[in-house]
Structure formats: C-alpha cells, structure tokens
Amino acid sequence: MRTIGQHVKAVGMAQKTEEKELELDRAQVKKAVQALQAFLKSKSTPDSLFLNEAQQICLLFTLWKIPKEAQRIRIPLPHGQWPDANEVCLFTKDEPNMSPEQTQRFYKKLLEEKGVQRISEIIPYKMLKTEYKPYEAKRRLLRNFDFFLSDDRIRRLLPSHLGKHFYERKREPLCVNLMSKTLARDVESIVQGTSLKVSNRGCCCMARIAHSGMTTDEVTENIETAVKTVVAKLRMNGPVMKLIHLKSQSSAALPIYTSDLSHLTMLEDARRQAKAAREEKAAAKKQAKKDKEPNTTSDTKTDAAAGEKRKSKEEEDDDDEIPQLVPIVTPAKRPKQEKPSEKKKLGKTGKLVKIKSVQNRRNQAGRKGVPQKSKRKMSKSK
C-alpha cells in the first residue's frame, strides 16, 4: 500500500510525462498561422513593403502556476528568423594592457580562427562607455544593427550603458562564451534561434519564433520545435503548460493549444487523500492525549495533597517559632502651655483686685475734675 507522499509523487510524475509528450494539432496551428499572416498582410502599408519591414510573430505561453525561480531557455529553430544579410554586433571584454583598437583586432583574429562569420562589428566595453555614451549615439547603434551578442563575462555591466530603449524593443544582447571550443556553432544557434525568459513574477512568458516574411510551413515547424524545447527544459513539477497562443505585436492572440483539465481531478483526489491522512493523524494524537490525561490528573492530585501537607507543616513551624510581639510605647506629646487670661490669673481673689482697680480709677478721675457720671461711663466702657 502506497503512502500519501508516494501517491502524490506518482501523480506528479504521470502529469510530467503527459506534459513531456505534449503534441500540438498541426492542422489547428496551420490555420492560426494562415489567419495571422492574412491579418498582417491586410495591415501592411506600401511603405513597409518597400522597406521590407517584417513584423515579429511570437508564442505566448501561459503556465499553470508561477515558477519559483526565473529561467532563460534558448530555443534553436530550424528556420532562422534573421536573414543572412543582417548585421550582428558583439560586445567584448577589455583585454588587459590593450587599447580598444588592439582589443578589436584581438577578437577579430579569434573569431576568424574559430570560423565565426556572422559577426560584423566588435565593440569593446571601454569603447561602449566612451563613444556611445550620448543618447543619440545609443539610438544610432540600435538602428545600425539587427542583432546583438555580448561576452558572458560583461553581461551584468551592459544594462546601465545600453539604455532602456534596447530592452523596450526586446533587442537586449544575448550572451555567448567566447572561450568555447564550438564557438561557431554556438553563435549560429543563438543568431538563428531565439530565447524565452521565464519570470518568477507571473505565469505568462513570450518568445519570438518567426516573422511575417516566412512561409506558413516554416512558421509551423518553428512553433512545433519551440513548444517541444520549452516543455522539455522548463524546470517545474506537475502540470506545466496551460495555454499557448500565437500573436504578433499588433494582433489578437490566437489559441493553438489548450490543456486538458483531467489532471485537475487527479490533483483533487491527491489533495483529499492528504487531507484525510492529516485528519487521521490529528485524531490519533488527540486520542493519545486523552489516554494520558487520567494518569496526569491522579499525579497532579497527589502532588497537590503533598503540597498542602508540606504547607500546613511549615505554617505550624512558623507559629511555634514566631515570638510574641511587644507593643512599642510612643512618648505622649506635652500639651501646649496656654497663657492664662486675666480671669484665670485672678482666681478666687479676682473680685477684690477688680474693686481696687475701679476705686483707683475713680480717684484719678476726681483729681482731674471729671464729673461722676462720665467716670461711670468710662468705667463701663472699660
């Protein structure tokens, strides 16, 4: 009996093999190519025909999920989308102790020795920084060449010196290893082929696979080769390709492949089985916890009883050891001494003193010649 993990792994492997064997309906692809070519021909102008300006034909891939890691896939095409007369520019590394002109001669000789004939111009990194620094120089460089290659040792330094217009027009240089023993074959496959950028920020990606000047059979063969290469090299588990559309820069997207939804039922079954396994595991844990609860409760009760006994013994010991408290006597505050009033000072002899004082006043008033009535009033007022 297989476990849940083994079942999910088997389902993923089966889905991956199904995706590896993805086959397009050639008749449907051919109809889409003919419809797109008719649309591009109706939209073309006499000026574009005179200048031989071909529009790019692209494949739009829609994945089932967003990839975890970004990836760049090189796609060799049986029919190159660039004519032999197109100009190819190569950006190279600066060789030590060499001027830009000497570096150009060095790499030109190297390409001749390797048998590379597609390169029409070599630009060292130092020359790119100095001579192509102005904006107009960069625009002129973009117009003069149809394809750009770069030494893989300087690929991280180019974006800041090329400018955004290279990347807006999808003309960024592709990397090549100039030290490779099969340099001629690598350059030919890159120039004649294309590349697909798989981003980890979305589930859609696009690759140029042909142009409007190619025949229907050539475009169809390029589409089939590109789809097989992308499905084989894409680093993803489980179902990969959801939808594939064919389009140009100014046309609507024409569907050429739609994934079968049968694998969704398989994924749903695997998800249900995994959920059931998790529920069983949780129930087993819960039951084991319940089985352990009685033992734990008895242990806790015995521990609580022992703790209470220890506590009672400690309290008794504390009662025996605590001495009797003696109250502290605080000294009483002395009352404030109040000044005795005249009445308190007189005490029992107050009346005699008062009479004597009244007689003395009368005597003094008589001496001064004050009438008796006024003396009485004065005594009363006092």
Coordinates of C-alpha atoms in Angstrom, one line a residue:
M1 CA 0.0 0.0 0.0
R2 CA 1.4 3.4 -1.1
T3 CA 1.6 6.3 1.3
I4 CA 0.1 9.7 0.5
G5 CA 3.5 11.2 -0.4
Q6 CA 4.2 8.3 -2.8
H7 CA 0.8 8.7 -4.4
V8 CA 1.3 12.5 -4.9
K9 CA 4.8 11.9 -6.3
A10 CA 3.4 9.3 -8.7
V11 CA 0.7 11.7 -9.8
G12 CA 3.2 14.4 -10.4
M13 CA 5.4 12.0 -12.4
A14 CA 2.4 11.0 -14.5
Q15 CA 1.5 14.6 -15.1
K16 CA 5.1 15.4 -16.1
T17 CA 5.3 12.6 -18.6
E18 CA 2.0 13.7 -20.1
E19 CA 3.4 17.2 -20.4
K20 CA 6.6 15.9 -21.9
E21 CA 4.5 14.2 -24.6
L22 CA 2.6 17.4 -25.4
E23 CA 1.7 17.4 -29.0
L24 CA 0.1 20.2 -31.0
D25 CA -2.6 19.8 -33.5
R26 CA -0.7 20.6 -36.7
A27 CA -3.9 21.5 -38.6
Q28 CA -5.0 23.9 -35.9
V29 CA -1.5 25.5 -35.8
K30 CA -1.5 25.9 -39.6
K31 CA -4.9 27.6 -39.6
A32 CA -3.8 30.0 -36.9
V33 CA -0.6 30.8 -38.8
Q34 CA -2.6 31.5 -42.1
A35 CA -5.1 33.7 -40.2
L36 CA -2.3 35.7 -38.6
Q37 CA -0.5 36.1 -41.9
A38 CA -3.6 37.3 -43.6
F39 CA -4.2 39.8 -40.9
L40 CA -0.6 41.1 -41.1
K41 CA -0.9 41.4 -44.9
S42 CA -4.1 43.4 -44.6
K43 CA -2.5 45.8 -42.1
S44 CA 0.7 46.3 -44.1
T45 CA 1.3 49.6 -45.9
P46 CA 3.2 50.3 -49.2
D47 CA 6.0 51.9 -47.3
S48 CA 6.5 48.9 -45.1
L49 CA 6.6 46.6 -48.2
F50 CA 9.1 48.9 -49.9
L51 CA 11.4 48.9 -46.8
N52 CA 10.9 45.1 -46.3
E53 CA 9.9 45.6 -42.7
A54 CA 8.7 42.3 -41.4
Q55 CA 6.7 42.0 -38.2
Q56 CA 7.6 39.6 -35.5
I57 CA 5.5 36.5 -34.7
C58 CA 5.5 35.4 -31.1
L59 CA 4.4 32.5 -29.0
L60 CA 2.6 33.4 -25.7
F61 CA 2.9 30.6 -23.1
T62 CA 0.6 30.6 -20.1
L63 CA 1.7 28.3 -17.2
W64 CA -0.4 26.6 -14.6
K65 CA 1.5 28.3 -11.8
I66 CA 4.2 30.9 -11.2
P67 CA 7.7 29.4 -11.2
K68 CA 9.8 29.5 -8.1
E69 CA 12.9 30.5 -10.0
A70 CA 13.5 32.7 -13.0
Q71 CA 14.9 30.8 -16.1
R72 CA 16.2 31.6 -19.6
I73 CA 15.6 28.9 -22.2
R74 CA 17.5 29.0 -25.5
I75 CA 15.4 27.6 -28.4
P76 CA 17.1 26.5 -31.6
L77 CA 14.9 27.0 -34.6
P78 CA 15.0 25.0 -37.9
H79 CA 14.3 28.2 -39.9
G80 CA 16.2 31.2 -38.7
Q81 CA 14.2 34.4 -38.2
W82 CA 17.1 36.6 -39.2
P83 CA 18.3 36.7 -42.9
D84 CA 22.0 36.1 -43.7
A85 CA 22.5 39.8 -44.6
N86 CA 21.6 41.1 -41.2
E87 CA 24.2 42.9 -39.2
V88 CA 25.4 41.3 -35.9
C89 CA 27.3 43.3 -33.2
L90 CA 29.4 41.8 -30.5
F91 CA 30.3 43.5 -27.2
T92 CA 33.5 42.1 -25.7
K93 CA 35.6 42.4 -22.6
D94 CA 38.6 44.8 -22.4
E95 CA 41.8 42.8 -22.6
P96 CA 44.5 43.9 -20.1
N97 CA 47.3 46.2 -21.4
M98 CA 45.4 46.7 -24.7
S99 CA 43.7 49.7 -26.2
P100 CA 40.2 49.4 -27.7
E101 CA 41.6 49.1 -31.2
Q102 CA 44.0 46.4 -30.1
T103 CA 41.1 44.6 -28.4
Q104 CA 39.1 44.7 -31.6
R105 CA 41.9 43.2 -33.6
F106 CA 42.5 40.5 -31.0
Y107 CA 38.9 39.3 -31.0
K108 CA 38.6 39.6 -34.8
K109 CA 41.5 37.3 -35.2
L110 CA 40.0 34.9 -32.6
L111 CA 36.7 34.8 -34.4
E112 CA 38.4 34.0 -37.7
E113 CA 40.4 31.2 -36.1
K114 CA 37.1 29.7 -34.7
G115 CA 35.3 30.0 -38.0
V116 CA 32.7 32.6 -37.0
Q117 CA 31.5 34.6 -40.0
R118 CA 28.3 36.2 -38.6
I119 CA 29.9 39.0 -36.6
S120 CA 30.1 42.3 -38.5
E121 CA 31.2 44.6 -35.7
I122 CA 33.2 44.3 -32.4
I123 CA 32.8 46.9 -29.7
P124 CA 34.9 46.6 -26.6
Y125 CA 33.4 47.6 -23.2
K126 CA 35.6 50.7 -22.9
M127 CA 34.6 52.0 -26.3
L128 CA 30.9 51.4 -25.4
K129 CA 31.3 53.6 -22.3
T130 CA 33.1 56.5 -24.0
E131 CA 31.9 56.7 -27.7
Y132 CA 28.3 55.5 -27.2
K133 CA 27.6 57.5 -24.0
P134 CA 25.2 60.1 -25.6
Y135 CA 21.6 59.2 -26.1
E136 CA 21.7 59.8 -29.9
A137 CA 24.7 57.5 -30.2
K138 CA 22.9 54.7 -28.5
R139 CA 19.9 55.2 -30.8
R140 CA 22.1 55.1 -33.8
L141 CA 23.7 51.9 -32.6
L142 CA 20.3 50.3 -32.2
R143 CA 19.4 51.3 -35.8
N144 CA 22.6 50.1 -37.4
F145 CA 22.5 46.5 -36.1
D146 CA 19.7 43.9 -36.1
F147 CA 21.2 41.5 -33.6
F148 CA 23.4 41.9 -30.6
L149 CA 25.7 39.5 -28.7
S150 CA 27.8 40.0 -25.6
D151 CA 30.6 38.3 -23.9
D152 CA 29.1 36.5 -20.9
R153 CA 31.8 38.0 -18.7
I154 CA 30.4 41.5 -19.0
R155 CA 26.6 40.8 -19.4
R156 CA 25.9 42.3 -15.9
L157 CA 27.6 45.6 -16.9
L158 CA 25.7 46.3 -20.1
P159 CA 22.2 47.4 -18.9
S160 CA 23.5 50.6 -17.3
H161 CA 25.3 51.6 -20.5
L162 CA 22.9 50.5 -23.2
G163 CA 19.8 52.3 -22.0
K164 CA 16.2 51.3 -21.7
H165 CA 15.3 51.6 -25.4
F166 CA 17.3 48.4 -26.1
Y167 CA 15.1 46.5 -23.6
E168 CA 11.9 48.2 -24.6
R169 CA 12.3 46.9 -28.1
K170 CA 13.4 43.4 -27.0
R171 CA 16.8 43.9 -28.5
E172 CA 19.0 43.2 -25.5
P173 CA 22.2 41.3 -26.3
L174 CA 22.3 37.6 -25.9
C175 CA 25.3 36.0 -24.0
V176 CA 27.9 33.8 -25.7
N177 CA 31.0 32.1 -24.3
L178 CA 33.9 33.4 -26.4
M179 CA 36.2 30.8 -25.0
S180 CA 34.1 27.9 -26.1
K181 CA 35.6 25.3 -28.5
T182 CA 32.4 25.2 -30.6
L183 CA 32.1 29.0 -30.8
A184 CA 30.9 29.0 -34.4
R185 CA 28.1 26.5 -33.8
D186 CA 27.1 28.4 -30.6
V187 CA 26.9 31.7 -32.4
E188 CA 24.9 30.2 -35.3
S189 CA 22.4 28.6 -32.9
I190 CA 22.0 31.9 -31.0
V191 CA 21.5 34.0 -34.1
Q192 CA 19.3 31.6 -35.9
G193 CA 17.4 30.6 -32.7
T194 CA 15.6 32.5 -30.0
S195 CA 15.3 32.6 -26.2
L196 CA 12.5 32.6 -23.7
K197 CA 12.6 34.4 -20.4
V198 CA 10.5 32.6 -17.7
S199 CA 9.9 35.1 -14.9
N200 CA 9.1 34.2 -11.3
R201 CA 6.7 37.2 -11.1
G202 CA 4.0 35.9 -13.3
C203 CA 2.7 32.9 -15.2
C204 CA 3.0 34.3 -18.8
C205 CA 6.0 34.5 -21.0
M206 CA 6.7 35.2 -24.7
A207 CA 9.2 34.2 -27.3
R208 CA 9.8 35.4 -30.9
I209 CA 9.8 32.4 -33.2
A210 CA 9.2 33.8 -36.8
H211 CA 8.4 36.9 -38.8
S212 CA 5.8 37.8 -41.4
G213 CA 8.1 37.2 -44.3
M214 CA 8.4 33.5 -43.7
T215 CA 6.1 30.8 -45.3
T216 CA 3.3 29.0 -43.5
D217 CA 5.2 25.7 -43.3
E218 CA 8.4 27.4 -41.9
V219 CA 6.4 29.2 -39.2
T220 CA 4.6 26.0 -38.3
E221 CA 7.8 24.0 -37.9
N222 CA 9.4 26.7 -35.8
I223 CA 6.3 26.6 -33.5
E224 CA 6.4 22.9 -33.0
T225 CA 10.2 22.9 -32.2
A226 CA 9.8 25.8 -29.8
V227 CA 7.0 24.2 -27.9
K228 CA 8.9 20.9 -27.5
T229 CA 12.0 22.7 -26.3
V230 CA 10.2 24.8 -23.8
V231 CA 8.3 21.9 -22.3
A232 CA 11.5 19.8 -22.1
K233 CA 13.7 22.5 -20.5
L234 CA 11.2 24.1 -18.1
R235 CA 12.1 23.4 -14.5
M236 CA 8.7 22.8 -12.9
N237 CA 7.0 19.8 -11.3
G238 CA 3.5 18.7 -12.1
P239 CA 1.4 20.2 -14.9
V240 CA 3.3 22.9 -16.8
M241 CA 1.5 24.2 -19.9
K242 CA -2.0 25.6 -19.6
L243 CA -2.4 27.7 -22.8
I244 CA -0.4 28.5 -25.9
H245 CA -1.3 31.5 -28.1
L246 CA 0.1 32.8 -31.4
K247 CA 0.2 36.5 -31.9
S248 CA 2.1 39.5 -33.4
Q249 CA 2.8 42.9 -31.9
S250 CA -0.5 44.3 -33.2
S251 CA -2.8 41.3 -33.5
A252 CA -5.1 39.4 -31.1
A253 CA -3.8 36.2 -29.5
L254 CA -4.9 33.1 -31.4
P255 CA -5.1 29.9 -29.3
I256 CA -3.2 26.8 -30.7
Y257 CA -3.2 24.6 -27.5
T258 CA -5.5 24.2 -24.5
S259 CA -4.6 21.9 -21.7
D260 CA -6.8 19.0 -20.7
L261 CA -8.4 19.5 -17.3
S262 CA -8.4 15.8 -16.4
H263 CA -5.2 16.3 -14.3
L264 CA -7.2 18.6 -12.0
T265 CA -9.3 15.6 -10.8
M266 CA -6.1 13.7 -10.1
L267 CA -4.8 16.7 -8.1
E268 CA -8.1 17.0 -6.2
D269 CA -8.0 13.2 -5.3
A270 CA -4.5 13.5 -4.1
R271 CA -5.4 16.6 -2.1
R272 CA -8.4 14.8 -0.5
Q273 CA -6.3 11.8 0.5
A274 CA -3.7 14.1 2.0
K275 CA -6.3 15.9 4.0
A276 CA -7.8 12.6 5.2
A277 CA -4.4 11.5 6.3
R278 CA -3.8 14.7 8.2
E279 CA -7.2 14.4 10.0
E280 CA -6.4 10.8 11.0
K281 CA -3.1 11.8 12.4
A282 CA -4.6 14.6 14.4
A283 CA -7.3 12.3 15.7
A284 CA -4.7 9.8 16.8
K285 CA -2.7 12.5 18.6
K286 CA -5.9 13.6 20.3
Q287 CA -6.8 10.1 21.5
A288 CA -3.3 9.6 22.8
K289 CA -3.6 12.8 24.7
K290 CA -6.9 11.7 26.2
D291 CA -5.4 8.4 27.3
K292 CA -2.6 10.2 29.1
E293 CA -5.0 12.6 30.9
P294 CA -6.1 10.2 33.9
N295 CA -2.6 9.5 34.9
T296 CA -1.7 13.1 34.8
T297 CA -4.8 14.1 36.9
S298 CA -4.0 11.5 39.6
D299 CA -0.4 12.6 39.7
T300 CA -1.5 16.2 39.9
K301 CA -3.9 15.4 42.8
T302 CA -1.2 13.5 44.8
D303 CA 1.2 16.3 44.2
A304 CA -1.4 18.9 45.4
A305 CA -2.1 16.9 48.5
A306 CA 1.6 16.5 49.3
G307 CA 2.0 20.2 48.7
E308 CA -0.9 21.1 51.1
K309 CA 0.7 18.8 53.8
R310 CA 4.0 20.5 53.4
K311 CA 2.4 23.9 53.6
S312 CA 0.4 23.0 56.8
K313 CA 3.6 21.7 58.5
E314 CA 5.5 24.9 57.5
E315 CA 2.7 27.0 58.9
E316 CA 2.8 25.1 62.3
D317 CA 6.6 25.5 62.5
D318 CA 6.2 29.2 61.8
D319 CA 3.6 29.6 64.6
D320 CA 6.0 27.9 67.1
E321 CA 9.0 30.0 66.1
I322 CA 7.3 33.4 65.9
P323 CA 7.9 35.4 69.2
Q324 CA 5.2 37.4 70.9
L325 CA 5.1 41.0 69.7
V326 CA 5.6 43.7 72.3
P327 CA 3.8 46.9 71.7
I328 CA 6.0 49.9 71.3
V329 CA 5.1 52.8 73.6
T330 CA 5.4 56.2 71.9
P331 CA 6.0 59.2 74.2
A332 CA 2.9 61.3 74.7
K333 CA 3.1 64.8 73.4
R334 CA 3.1 67.6 76.0
P335 CA 0.2 69.9 75.7
K336 CA 1.0 73.4 74.8
Q337 CA 1.0 75.9 77.6
E338 CA -1.6 78.5 77.2
K339 CA -1.3 81.9 78.6
P340 CA -3.8 82.4 81.4
S341 CA -6.3 85.1 80.9
E342 CA -6.9 87.8 83.4
K343 CA -9.8 86.0 84.9
K344 CA -7.7 82.8 85.4
K345 CA -4.9 84.8 87.0
L346 CA -7.3 86.4 89.4
G347 CA -8.7 83.1 90.6
K348 CA -10.5 83.4 93.9
T349 CA -9.2 86.9 94.6
G350 CA -10.3 88.4 91.3
K351 CA -13.2 90.3 92.7
L352 CA -11.0 92.2 95.3
V353 CA -8.5 93.2 92.6
K354 CA -11.2 94.4 90.3
I355 CA -12.8 96.6 93.0
K356 CA -9.5 98.1 93.9
S357 CA -8.8 99.0 90.3
V358 CA -12.2 100.6 89.9
Q359 CA -11.6 102.8 93.1
N360 CA -8.2 103.8 91.8
R361 CA -9.7 105.0 88.5
R362 CA -12.4 107.0 90.3
N363 CA -9.8 108.6 92.4
Q364 CA -7.8 109.6 89.4
A365 CA -10.8 110.9 87.7
G366 CA -11.8 113.0 90.7
R367 CA -8.4 114.5 90.9
K368 CA -8.7 115.7 87.3
G369 CA -12.1 117.2 87.8
V370 CA -14.2 114.8 85.7
P371 CA -17.9 114.5 86.6
Q372 CA -19.1 111.4 88.3
K373 CA -21.4 110.3 85.5
S374 CA -18.6 110.4 82.9
K375 CA -16.4 108.4 85.3
R376 CA -19.1 105.7 85.5
K377 CA -19.4 105.6 81.7
M378 CA -15.7 105.3 81.3
S379 CA -15.6 102.5 83.8
K380 CA -18.4 100.7 82.0
S381 CA -16.8 101.1 78.6
K382 CA -13.6 99.7 80.1

